[in-house]
Amino acid sequence: MRTVAGRTDRIVVIGAGLSGLAAALHLAGRGREVTVVERAPVPGGRAGRHDAHGHRMDTGPTVLTMPGIVGDTLAAVGESLADRLPLVRLDPAYRARFADGTTLDVHTDAEAMTEAVHTFAGPAEAAGYRRLRRWLTRLHDVEYAAFIAANVDSPLGLLTPRLARLAALGGFGRWDRAVGRFLRDERLRRIFTFQALYAGLAPRRALALYAVIAYMDTVGGVYFPLGGMRALPDALAGAAADAGIAFRYATAAASLERRGRRVTAVRTDRGERLACDAIVLSCDLPEAYRLLGGTPRRPWRLRFAPSAVVVHLAAPGAWAGTGHHTLLFGQAWEAAFDDLVRDGRLMRDPSLLLTRPTATDPSLAPPGRQLVSLLTPVPNLNDGPFDWDRTGPAYVRELIDVVAGRLGFAPSTVDTLHVLTPADWRRQGLAAGTPFSLAHTFPQTGPFRPENLPRAVDNAVLAGCGTVPGVGVPAALLSGRLAADRITGVPADRTRRTVIGPDHQRVPDPASDPR
């Protein structure tokens, strides 16, 4: 594995998002002096926040999976997940509501889910679910150590026995066909393929290896931090500060000072000069390339994932029929992906995610009130150049009407607290107006994704969802650890380390498995 050459005692991390915080913690735990520069006044990056009228809203990710990776990140500086971040395991992980009026609670416990599927679709589908669960678990076990949680310098580095095992499992087929081998009920197939949206692709075009995302939530479990998702970056930043990491909040990196092929200092917009031996750039990919002085040449144009409109609502009552996370599926499915990914237009029959965090933590809203967020995928600004500042309010009203019709409430009973559209994501500095960064097409997968060790600079490393391993909270945290590995090398004790598993139990670190 290639690493940064020369002295690496002092590190500047640009960006206090999840990947930047993870990189800082791993580096500090390995004896480096670390300073983090963050343009916002608080940590989190894409895991943002907005408060209004007594409601505490998460404006970034709302689904937390694989908490063992969070535990491993905190353990880098001797901290524990239980002490820093109280978590609630959600059961069900999701409630799925279909256009035909049927509902299904998605449990991560094998027996509970088998019984639910048996009641919902019959014994044959229940047996198929059990086989699918075993396949997802094998897929995760093969992929994690070699292809997700490890740096790979070139495609040749993938030529291991694990690659043959992944191919034998059907990992290079199509996601929808792989799930269809186990489940015939079209509604059930949606539950195990909708995660393709996180990869920026339709299930029929996504590689089956990305079904590992379905393992993370439907097998590994979905969690929620008390206090909201903002509690995750707050916990990481608090542990980092206690470990001696210095933070410069409300401070942007303006430029890099270089001597030859090495960065020697970061210049900030406050006039500071932060000397360094190496840097980690965890900002959005185009901004990282701007600071480095140019975008590397690639044989294919970078393709960004779809974006999203997120609407935060204040609502009365108990909202019967919804869980913490509710998947609201429209009648159309294939057509919805054609609209979104192929044709660059709004889904005519949208499927969306409704999140009601007050179902788990009522303190996030005033007494007797509910906080509800609606997330619907929309084209990014490259694929669908809508004038969101002009058309956004009408689309939000239409979206609320759609949800009201499916759940049976009067639109007049909810108040809109906050809206984010692709135009808002762009104003936050996110390329193509999408919080989901690069799509996981084949030319942007694994070693073909923009690499985290740019070849034009000797001591700069990238972290974040625009580089390896990809998009999502677990991937962002792993990206920070992979960046730290590029600077220090893989710690010698990795084979003896443990991490906190999904149920908060100490288990061997999967990344230490050499197979």
Short mmCIF file of C-alpha atoms in Angstrom, two decimals:
data_model
loop_
_atom_site.label_atom_id
_atom_site.label_comp_id
_atom_site.label_asym_id
_atom_site.label_seq_id
_atom_site.Cartn_x
_atom_site.Cartn_y
_atom_site.Cartn_z
CA MET A 1 0.00 0.00 0.00
CA ARG A 2 1.33 3.42 -1.00
CA THR A 3 1.73 5.92 1.86
CA VAL A 4 2.89 9.49 2.33
CA ALA A 5 6.67 9.62 2.40
CA GLY A 6 8.74 11.69 4.77
CA ARG A 7 7.89 13.32 8.06
CA THR A 8 4.20 13.25 9.10
CA ASP A 9 4.24 14.62 12.65
CA ARG A 10 1.93 17.62 12.12
CA ILE A 11 -1.31 17.13 10.21
CA VAL A 12 -3.93 19.65 9.13
CA VAL A 13 -7.37 18.21 8.35
CA ILE A 14 -9.57 20.40 6.17
CA GLY A 15 -13.21 19.80 7.06
CA ALA A 16 -14.89 18.61 10.26
CA GLY A 17 -17.43 16.37 8.56
CA LEU A 18 -17.62 12.73 9.55
CA SER A 19 -14.67 11.69 7.39
CA GLY A 20 -12.49 14.57 8.60
CA LEU A 21 -13.31 13.85 12.24
CA ALA A 22 -12.58 10.16 11.76
CA ALA A 23 -9.24 10.93 10.12
CA ALA A 24 -8.32 13.32 12.92
CA LEU A 25 -9.17 10.78 15.63
CA HIS A 26 -7.21 7.95 14.03
CA LEU A 27 -4.22 10.21 13.42
CA ALA A 28 -4.24 11.58 16.95
CA GLY A 29 -4.47 8.05 18.30
CA ARG A 30 -1.31 7.23 16.36
CA GLY A 31 0.64 10.07 17.95
CA ARG A 32 0.20 12.83 15.39
CA GLU A 33 -0.39 16.49 16.22
CA VAL A 34 -3.66 17.37 14.46
CA THR A 35 -5.43 20.63 13.66
CA VAL A 36 -8.88 20.66 12.04
CA VAL A 37 -10.06 23.61 9.94
CA GLU A 38 -13.83 23.87 9.49
CA ARG A 39 -15.68 26.68 7.70
CA ALA A 40 -18.91 26.13 9.67
CA PRO A 41 -19.27 27.11 13.34
CA VAL A 42 -20.03 23.50 14.33
CA PRO A 43 -18.81 20.04 13.30
CA GLY A 44 -20.75 17.71 11.03
CA GLY A 45 -20.35 18.77 7.40
CA ARG A 46 -23.15 17.07 5.50
CA ALA A 47 -24.52 15.89 8.86
CA GLY A 48 -25.96 19.34 9.39
CA ARG A 49 -28.53 20.85 11.72
CA HIS A 50 -31.18 23.58 11.84
CA ASP A 51 -33.25 24.69 14.82
CA ALA A 52 -36.54 26.60 14.62
CA HIS A 53 -39.51 27.15 16.94
CA GLY A 54 -38.30 24.57 19.43
CA HIS A 55 -37.69 21.89 16.79
CA ARG A 56 -34.17 20.41 16.42
CA MET A 57 -33.78 19.23 12.84
CA ASP A 58 -31.10 17.04 11.27
CA THR A 59 -30.51 18.35 7.75
CA GLY A 60 -28.18 15.55 6.66
CA PRO A 61 -28.29 11.77 7.05
CA THR A 62 -31.08 10.35 9.19
CA VAL A 63 -30.23 6.63 9.01
CA LEU A 64 -27.37 5.33 11.15
CA THR A 65 -26.07 1.81 10.53
CA MET A 66 -22.92 -0.13 11.47
CA PRO A 67 -22.31 1.57 14.83
CA GLY A 68 -19.29 -0.68 15.32
CA ILE A 69 -17.45 1.61 12.91
CA VAL A 70 -18.34 4.59 15.12
CA GLY A 71 -17.04 2.61 18.09
CA ASP A 72 -13.78 1.83 16.30
CA THR A 73 -13.36 5.52 15.45
CA LEU A 74 -13.80 6.57 19.07
CA ALA A 75 -11.60 3.72 20.29
CA ALA A 76 -8.71 5.22 18.31
CA VAL A 77 -8.28 7.72 21.18
CA GLY A 78 -9.35 5.39 23.97
CA GLU A 79 -13.01 6.44 24.04
CA SER A 80 -16.06 4.16 24.08
CA LEU A 81 -19.27 4.31 22.10
CA ALA A 82 -21.40 3.69 25.19
CA ASP A 83 -19.88 6.67 27.00
CA ARG A 84 -19.89 9.13 24.11
CA LEU A 85 -22.98 8.30 22.06
CA PRO A 86 -26.08 6.66 23.58
CA LEU A 87 -27.85 4.77 20.80
CA VAL A 88 -31.32 3.31 20.44
CA ARG A 89 -31.74 0.33 18.13
CA LEU A 90 -34.86 0.91 16.07
CA ASP A 91 -37.38 -1.91 15.87
CA PRO A 92 -38.73 -1.95 13.29
CA ALA A 93 -35.86 -0.47 11.30
CA TYR A 94 -38.44 0.76 8.78
CA ARG A 95 -42.16 0.63 8.22
CA ALA A 96 -42.92 0.09 4.55
CA ARG A 97 -46.22 1.41 3.15
CA PHE A 98 -47.18 0.41 -0.39
CA ALA A 99 -49.53 1.99 -2.90
CA ASP A 100 -51.96 -0.94 -2.60
CA GLY A 101 -52.53 -0.07 1.08
CA THR A 102 -50.45 -2.89 2.55
CA THR A 103 -47.79 -2.29 5.19
CA LEU A 104 -44.84 -4.29 6.48
CA ASP A 105 -42.61 -3.64 9.47
CA VAL A 106 -38.99 -4.39 8.52
CA HIS A 107 -37.26 -6.09 11.45
CA THR A 108 -33.55 -6.83 11.61
CA ASP A 109 -34.07 -9.81 13.91
CA ALA A 110 -34.17 -12.90 11.69
CA GLU A 111 -37.04 -14.65 13.46
CA ALA A 112 -39.21 -11.55 13.75
CA MET A 113 -38.72 -10.69 10.09
CA THR A 114 -39.35 -14.24 8.94
CA GLU A 115 -42.66 -14.24 10.80
CA ALA A 116 -43.56 -10.80 9.39
CA VAL A 117 -42.82 -11.89 5.82
CA HIS A 118 -44.76 -15.14 6.32
CA THR A 119 -47.83 -13.16 7.41
CA PHE A 120 -47.37 -10.58 4.66
CA ALA A 121 -46.60 -12.80 1.66
CA GLY A 122 -46.73 -16.45 2.62
CA PRO A 123 -44.35 -19.30 3.57
CA ALA A 124 -42.45 -19.44 0.26
CA GLU A 125 -41.45 -15.78 0.54
CA ALA A 126 -40.51 -16.27 4.19
CA ALA A 127 -38.16 -19.08 3.17
CA GLY A 128 -36.80 -16.88 0.39
CA TYR A 129 -36.13 -14.11 2.89
CA ARG A 130 -34.07 -16.47 5.04
CA ARG A 131 -31.97 -17.46 2.02
CA LEU A 132 -31.60 -13.79 1.02
CA ARG A 133 -30.45 -12.89 4.52
CA ARG A 134 -27.76 -15.59 4.40
CA TRP A 135 -26.64 -14.34 0.98
CA LEU A 136 -26.44 -10.73 2.18
CA THR A 137 -24.40 -11.83 5.17
CA ARG A 138 -21.94 -13.77 3.01
CA LEU A 139 -21.70 -10.81 0.65
CA HIS A 140 -20.81 -8.51 3.54
CA ASP A 141 -18.26 -10.95 4.95
CA VAL A 142 -16.49 -11.23 1.60
CA GLU A 143 -16.57 -7.53 0.74
CA TYR A 144 -15.89 -5.69 3.97
CA ALA A 145 -12.25 -6.38 4.72
CA ALA A 146 -10.88 -6.53 1.17
CA PHE A 147 -13.03 -4.11 -0.81
CA ILE A 148 -14.63 -1.62 1.61
CA ALA A 149 -12.34 -1.17 4.59
CA ALA A 150 -8.96 -1.35 2.85
CA ASN A 151 -6.89 0.87 0.59
CA VAL A 152 -6.22 -0.59 -2.86
CA ASP A 153 -3.59 1.00 -5.08
CA SER A 154 -4.78 -0.40 -8.42
CA PRO A 155 -7.28 -2.86 -9.90
CA LEU A 156 -4.53 -5.47 -9.78
CA GLY A 157 -4.68 -5.22 -5.99
CA LEU A 158 -8.15 -6.76 -6.12
CA LEU A 159 -6.92 -9.99 -7.68
CA THR A 160 -7.26 -12.12 -4.57
CA PRO A 161 -9.28 -15.23 -3.68
CA ARG A 162 -11.93 -12.89 -2.27
CA LEU A 163 -12.60 -11.53 -5.76
CA ALA A 164 -13.41 -15.03 -6.98
CA ARG A 165 -15.68 -15.55 -3.98
CA LEU A 166 -17.44 -12.27 -4.71
CA ALA A 167 -17.96 -13.29 -8.33
CA ALA A 168 -19.26 -16.70 -7.23
CA LEU A 169 -21.81 -14.95 -5.03
CA GLY A 170 -23.05 -13.01 -8.07
CA GLY A 171 -21.60 -9.70 -6.94
CA PHE A 172 -20.97 -8.56 -10.51
CA GLY A 173 -24.51 -9.24 -11.66
CA ARG A 174 -27.37 -6.79 -11.22
CA TRP A 175 -28.81 -5.95 -7.82
CA ASP A 176 -32.47 -6.43 -8.72
CA ARG A 177 -31.85 -9.82 -10.35
CA ALA A 178 -29.83 -11.00 -7.36
CA VAL A 179 -32.66 -10.20 -4.95
CA GLY A 180 -35.17 -11.66 -7.41
CA ARG A 181 -33.48 -15.05 -7.06
CA PHE A 182 -34.83 -15.17 -3.51
CA LEU A 183 -38.05 -13.15 -3.54
CA ARG A 184 -40.91 -13.15 -6.03
CA ASP A 185 -43.13 -10.59 -4.31
CA GLU A 186 -42.41 -7.26 -5.97
CA ARG A 187 -43.13 -5.35 -2.77
CA LEU A 188 -40.55 -7.33 -0.82
CA ARG A 189 -37.96 -6.85 -3.54
CA ARG A 190 -38.31 -3.10 -3.13
CA ILE A 191 -37.37 -3.31 0.56
CA PHE A 192 -34.04 -4.93 -0.33
CA THR A 193 -33.25 -2.79 -3.40
CA PHE A 194 -34.42 0.77 -2.63
CA GLN A 195 -30.97 1.37 -1.10
CA ALA A 196 -29.66 1.60 -4.68
CA LEU A 197 -30.73 5.24 -4.49
CA TYR A 198 -27.88 5.78 -2.03
CA ALA A 199 -25.54 4.55 -4.75
CA GLY A 200 -27.16 6.89 -7.28
CA LEU A 201 -28.41 4.12 -9.58
CA ALA A 202 -31.53 2.15 -10.46
CA PRO A 203 -31.48 -1.37 -8.93
CA ARG A 204 -31.53 -2.91 -12.40
CA ARG A 205 -28.30 -1.06 -13.25
CA ALA A 206 -26.48 -1.27 -9.91
CA LEU A 207 -23.96 -4.03 -9.32
CA ALA A 208 -25.19 -6.69 -6.91
CA LEU A 209 -22.14 -6.11 -4.73
CA TYR A 210 -23.85 -2.90 -3.58
CA ALA A 211 -26.56 -5.00 -1.96
CA VAL A 212 -24.16 -4.89 0.98
CA ILE A 213 -25.95 -1.61 1.78
CA ALA A 214 -29.14 -3.62 2.28
CA TYR A 215 -27.20 -5.86 4.68
CA MET A 216 -26.21 -2.82 6.73
CA ASP A 217 -29.77 -1.76 7.51
CA THR A 218 -31.94 -4.88 7.14
CA VAL A 219 -29.50 -7.25 8.89
CA GLY A 220 -26.99 -5.11 10.79
CA GLY A 221 -29.70 -2.82 12.17
CA VAL A 222 -30.69 0.85 12.17
CA TYR A 223 -29.87 3.05 15.15
CA PHE A 224 -30.66 6.54 16.39
CA PRO A 225 -28.54 8.70 18.72
CA LEU A 226 -30.47 10.41 21.47
CA GLY A 227 -30.39 14.12 20.69
CA GLY A 228 -30.58 13.49 16.95
CA MET A 229 -28.04 12.61 14.30
CA ARG A 230 -26.11 15.77 15.16
CA ALA A 231 -25.07 13.94 18.31
CA LEU A 232 -22.75 11.78 16.16
CA PRO A 233 -20.41 14.57 14.95
CA ASP A 234 -20.70 16.25 18.36
CA ALA A 235 -19.51 13.05 20.03
CA LEU A 236 -16.62 12.61 17.62
CA ALA A 237 -15.58 16.25 17.92
CA GLY A 238 -15.83 16.13 21.72
CA ALA A 239 -13.60 13.06 21.86
CA ALA A 240 -11.19 14.74 19.45
CA ALA A 241 -10.95 17.91 21.53
CA ASP A 242 -10.37 15.87 24.71
CA ALA A 243 -7.59 14.01 22.86
CA GLY A 244 -5.79 17.29 22.19
CA ILE A 245 -6.89 17.91 18.62
CA ALA A 246 -7.12 21.65 17.87
CA PHE A 247 -10.16 23.02 16.02
CA ARG A 248 -10.50 26.19 13.96
CA TYR A 249 -14.26 26.60 13.49
CA ALA A 250 -15.80 29.30 11.27
CA THR A 251 -12.51 29.22 9.37
CA ALA A 252 -12.04 28.24 5.74
CA ALA A 253 -8.92 26.94 4.02
CA ALA A 254 -8.12 29.64 1.47
CA SER A 255 -5.00 28.16 -0.13
CA LEU A 256 -2.15 25.73 0.30
CA GLU A 257 1.47 26.77 0.60
CA ARG A 258 3.76 24.40 -1.26
CA ARG A 259 7.43 23.68 -1.68
CA GLY A 260 7.91 21.52 -4.73
CA ARG A 261 5.55 18.56 -4.51
CA ARG A 262 4.86 18.96 -0.79
CA VAL A 263 2.30 21.08 1.03
CA THR A 264 4.02 22.97 3.84
CA ALA A 265 1.16 25.03 5.26
CA VAL A 266 -2.53 25.82 5.01
CA ARG A 267 -3.50 29.47 4.66
CA THR A 268 -6.92 30.33 6.12
CA ASP A 269 -9.38 33.09 5.34
CA ARG A 270 -8.56 34.55 8.77
CA GLY A 271 -4.95 35.14 7.81
CA GLU A 272 -3.53 32.20 9.75
CA ARG A 273 -0.69 30.08 8.50
CA LEU A 274 -0.93 26.51 9.77
CA ALA A 275 2.34 24.70 9.12
CA CYS A 276 2.04 20.98 8.43
CA ASP A 277 3.89 17.88 7.31
CA ALA A 278 0.81 16.45 5.58
CA ILE A 279 -2.82 17.35 5.00
CA VAL A 280 -6.15 15.53 4.78
CA LEU A 281 -8.70 17.19 2.52
CA SER A 282 -12.17 16.01 3.54
CA CYS A 283 -14.02 18.84 1.81
CA ASP A 284 -16.18 18.25 -1.29
CA LEU A 285 -14.11 16.75 -4.10
CA PRO A 286 -14.08 19.75 -6.48
CA GLU A 287 -13.03 22.02 -3.61
CA ALA A 288 -10.23 19.62 -2.69
CA TYR A 289 -9.01 19.66 -6.28
CA ARG A 290 -9.20 23.47 -6.35
CA LEU A 291 -6.95 23.68 -3.32
CA LEU A 292 -4.55 21.16 -4.84
CA GLY A 293 -4.36 23.17 -8.05
CA GLY A 294 -6.13 20.98 -10.58
CA THR A 295 -8.40 18.02 -11.29
CA PRO A 296 -6.64 14.76 -12.20
CA ARG A 297 -7.26 13.50 -15.70
CA ARG A 298 -9.70 10.62 -15.96
CA PRO A 299 -10.85 8.53 -18.92
CA TRP A 300 -14.51 9.19 -17.94
CA ARG A 301 -16.32 12.33 -16.84
CA LEU A 302 -17.28 12.37 -13.18
CA ARG A 303 -20.95 11.51 -12.77
CA PHE A 304 -22.84 12.74 -9.73
CA ALA A 305 -25.65 10.96 -7.91
CA PRO A 306 -29.21 12.30 -7.86
CA SER A 307 -29.98 14.98 -5.31
CA ALA A 308 -32.90 15.30 -2.91
CA VAL A 309 -35.54 17.68 -1.66
CA VAL A 310 -35.90 17.52 2.12
CA VAL A 311 -38.90 19.08 3.84
CA HIS A 312 -39.06 19.40 7.63
CA LEU A 313 -42.55 19.67 9.09
CA ALA A 314 -44.06 20.41 12.48
CA ALA A 315 -47.12 18.27 13.07
CA PRO A 316 -49.65 17.58 15.80
CA GLY A 317 -50.81 14.25 17.15
CA ALA A 318 -49.32 10.78 17.28
CA TRP A 319 -49.04 10.12 13.54
CA ALA A 320 -50.43 6.63 13.80
CA GLY A 321 -49.28 4.29 11.06
CA THR A 322 -45.76 5.69 10.81
CA GLY A 323 -42.60 4.58 12.54
CA HIS A 324 -39.31 6.35 13.12
CA HIS A 325 -38.53 5.66 9.44
CA THR A 326 -41.37 5.02 7.00
CA LEU A 327 -40.84 4.07 3.37
CA LEU A 328 -43.70 5.47 1.31
CA PHE A 329 -43.64 3.59 -1.99
CA GLY A 330 -45.55 4.85 -5.01
CA GLN A 331 -47.23 2.54 -7.50
CA ALA A 332 -44.53 3.07 -10.11
CA TRP A 333 -41.05 1.74 -9.41
CA GLU A 334 -39.08 1.17 -12.58
CA ALA A 335 -40.67 4.30 -14.09
CA ALA A 336 -39.65 6.33 -11.05
CA PHE A 337 -35.99 5.42 -11.59
CA ASP A 338 -36.31 6.15 -15.30
CA ASP A 339 -37.64 9.60 -14.46
CA LEU A 340 -34.93 10.31 -11.93
CA VAL A 341 -31.76 8.70 -13.31
CA ARG A 342 -32.32 8.24 -17.03
CA ASP A 343 -34.48 11.24 -17.97
CA GLY A 344 -33.42 13.81 -15.37
CA ARG A 345 -36.94 14.78 -14.37
CA LEU A 346 -39.05 14.71 -11.22
CA MET A 347 -40.60 11.37 -10.34
CA ARG A 348 -44.21 11.44 -11.48
CA ASP A 349 -45.16 8.88 -8.83
CA PRO A 350 -42.59 9.50 -6.11
CA SER A 351 -41.35 7.07 -3.51
CA LEU A 352 -39.88 8.77 -0.48
CA LEU A 353 -38.54 8.37 3.04
CA LEU A 354 -40.49 9.85 5.95
CA THR A 355 -38.52 10.20 9.18
CA ARG A 356 -40.21 11.01 12.49
CA PRO A 357 -37.36 11.28 15.03
CA THR A 358 -39.74 12.30 17.79
CA ALA A 359 -41.03 8.72 17.69
CA THR A 360 -37.78 7.83 19.49
CA ASP A 361 -36.74 11.14 21.10
CA PRO A 362 -39.71 13.43 21.88
CA SER A 363 -37.33 16.13 23.16
CA LEU A 364 -36.56 17.11 19.55
CA ALA A 365 -39.87 19.03 19.33
CA PRO A 366 -42.04 21.01 21.77
CA PRO A 367 -44.36 18.95 24.02
CA GLY A 368 -47.22 17.37 22.12
CA ARG A 369 -45.67 18.08 18.71
CA GLN A 370 -44.06 15.84 16.11
CA LEU A 371 -41.01 16.58 13.97
CA VAL A 372 -41.31 14.98 10.54
CA SER A 373 -38.94 15.10 7.58
CA LEU A 374 -39.71 14.06 4.02
CA LEU A 375 -36.89 13.12 1.66
CA THR A 376 -37.60 12.56 -2.00
CA PRO A 377 -34.89 12.01 -4.61
CA VAL A 378 -34.72 14.54 -7.46
CA PRO A 379 -32.25 15.05 -10.32
CA ASN A 380 -29.02 16.84 -9.53
CA LEU A 381 -28.31 20.18 -11.16
CA ASN A 382 -26.19 18.62 -13.90
CA ASP A 383 -28.89 16.19 -14.99
CA GLY A 384 -31.97 18.34 -14.40
CA PRO A 385 -31.25 22.09 -14.35
CA PHE A 386 -34.45 23.21 -12.60
CA ASP A 387 -34.88 26.71 -11.18
CA TRP A 388 -35.48 25.45 -7.67
CA ASP A 389 -35.70 28.90 -6.12
CA ARG A 390 -38.68 29.58 -8.36
CA THR A 391 -40.34 26.16 -8.58
CA GLY A 392 -39.37 24.72 -5.20
CA PRO A 393 -42.29 26.08 -3.12
CA ALA A 394 -44.88 24.61 -5.51
CA TYR A 395 -43.10 21.24 -5.54
CA VAL A 396 -42.99 21.19 -1.74
CA ARG A 397 -46.75 21.79 -1.58
CA GLU A 398 -47.28 19.00 -4.10
CA LEU A 399 -45.08 16.67 -2.07
CA ILE A 400 -46.98 17.40 1.14
CA ASP A 401 -50.26 16.75 -0.68
CA VAL A 402 -48.96 13.37 -1.91
CA VAL A 403 -47.91 12.31 1.59
CA ALA A 404 -51.16 13.60 3.09
CA GLY A 405 -53.13 11.53 0.61
CA ARG A 406 -51.17 8.38 1.39
CA LEU A 407 -51.32 8.80 5.17
CA GLY A 408 -54.76 10.37 5.45
CA PHE A 409 -54.14 13.73 7.10
CA ALA A 410 -55.11 17.26 6.13
CA PRO A 411 -52.18 19.25 4.67
CA SER A 412 -53.36 22.28 6.63
CA THR A 413 -52.48 20.52 9.90
CA VAL A 414 -48.72 20.62 9.27
CA ASP A 415 -46.38 23.60 9.24
CA THR A 416 -43.27 23.76 7.04
CA LEU A 417 -40.22 24.51 9.16
CA HIS A 418 -37.34 24.18 6.73
CA VAL A 419 -36.73 23.12 3.12
CA LEU A 420 -33.58 22.04 1.31
CA THR A 421 -33.44 21.76 -2.48
CA PRO A 422 -30.57 21.17 -4.91
CA ALA A 423 -30.12 24.94 -5.08
CA ASP A 424 -29.52 24.99 -1.31
CA TRP A 425 -27.06 22.10 -1.51
CA ARG A 426 -25.17 24.02 -4.20
CA ARG A 427 -25.09 27.12 -2.00
CA GLN A 428 -23.49 24.95 0.66
CA GLY A 429 -20.71 24.26 -1.84
CA LEU A 430 -21.77 20.74 -2.89
CA ALA A 431 -21.01 19.95 -6.52
CA ALA A 432 -24.02 19.41 -8.83
CA GLY A 433 -26.29 20.43 -5.96
CA THR A 434 -26.31 16.93 -4.45
CA PRO A 435 -25.43 15.79 -0.92
CA PHE A 436 -24.76 12.28 -2.28
CA SER A 437 -21.59 13.15 -4.22
CA LEU A 438 -20.46 10.77 -6.98
CA ALA A 439 -22.71 7.97 -8.19
CA HIS A 440 -21.42 4.43 -7.75
CA THR A 441 -21.21 3.57 -11.42
CA PHE A 442 -18.65 0.94 -12.37
CA PRO A 443 -16.05 3.57 -13.46
CA GLN A 444 -16.53 5.17 -10.02
CA THR A 445 -16.35 2.00 -7.93
CA GLY A 446 -13.46 0.72 -5.81
CA PRO A 447 -10.05 1.46 -7.36
CA PHE A 448 -11.77 3.30 -10.23
CA ARG A 449 -13.22 5.90 -7.85
CA PRO A 450 -11.12 9.06 -7.42
CA GLU A 451 -8.20 7.82 -5.34
CA ASN A 452 -7.47 9.14 -1.88
CA LEU A 453 -3.73 9.58 -2.51
CA PRO A 454 -3.39 12.15 -5.34
CA ARG A 455 -0.31 11.55 -7.41
CA ALA A 456 0.41 15.23 -8.13
CA VAL A 457 1.19 16.01 -4.46
CA ASP A 458 3.39 13.93 -2.19
CA ASN A 459 1.79 14.60 1.20
CA ALA A 460 -1.92 15.24 0.60
CA VAL A 461 -4.66 12.66 1.19
CA LEU A 462 -8.37 12.84 0.37
CA ALA A 463 -11.24 11.69 2.56
CA GLY A 464 -15.00 11.86 2.17
CA CYS A 465 -17.77 10.45 0.02
CA GLY A 466 -16.15 11.62 -3.23
CA THR A 467 -13.28 9.19 -2.78
CA VAL A 468 -13.04 5.61 -1.44
CA PRO A 469 -15.00 3.75 -0.26
CA GLY A 470 -18.03 5.90 -1.12
CA VAL A 471 -21.28 7.42 0.12
CA GLY A 472 -23.01 6.99 3.48
CA VAL A 473 -22.21 7.37 7.17
CA PRO A 474 -20.25 4.09 7.52
CA ALA A 475 -18.31 4.80 4.32
CA ALA A 476 -17.50 8.36 5.42
CA LEU A 477 -16.08 7.15 8.72
CA LEU A 478 -14.09 4.41 7.00
CA SER A 479 -12.82 6.97 4.50
CA GLY A 480 -11.28 8.93 7.36
CA ARG A 481 -9.56 5.82 8.68
CA LEU A 482 -8.29 4.93 5.20
CA ALA A 483 -6.87 8.45 4.87
CA ALA A 484 -5.06 8.04 8.19
CA ASP A 485 -3.65 4.71 6.98
CA ARG A 486 -2.24 6.48 3.92
CA ILE A 487 -0.30 8.82 6.21
CA THR A 488 0.90 6.48 8.94
CA GLY A 489 0.62 3.07 7.33
CA VAL A 490 -1.66 0.41 8.79
CA PRO A 491 -0.97 0.07 12.54
CA ALA A 492 0.94 -3.07 13.43
CA ASP A 493 -1.64 -4.03 16.05
CA ARG A 494 -4.56 -4.04 13.59
CA THR A 495 -4.65 -7.85 13.65
CA ARG A 496 -5.15 -7.81 17.43
CA ARG A 497 -7.68 -5.00 17.55
CA THR A 498 -11.37 -5.34 18.24
CA VAL A 499 -14.29 -3.13 17.38
CA ILE A 500 -17.71 -2.63 18.89
CA GLY A 501 -20.16 -4.70 16.85
CA PRO A 502 -23.77 -3.96 15.94
CA ASP A 503 -24.97 -5.03 19.39
CA HIS A 504 -22.18 -3.10 21.16
CA GLN A 505 -20.20 -6.27 21.83
CA ARG A 506 -16.44 -6.51 21.30
CA VAL A 507 -15.71 -8.52 18.16
CA PRO A 508 -12.60 -9.00 15.96
CA ASP A 509 -12.04 -6.13 13.56
CA PRO A 510 -13.15 -7.41 10.11
CA ALA A 511 -10.52 -5.21 8.49
CA SER A 512 -7.82 -7.33 10.10
CA ASP A 513 -8.83 -10.46 8.17
CA PRO A 514 -6.17 -10.94 5.47
CA ARG A 515 -8.22 -13.39 3.40
#
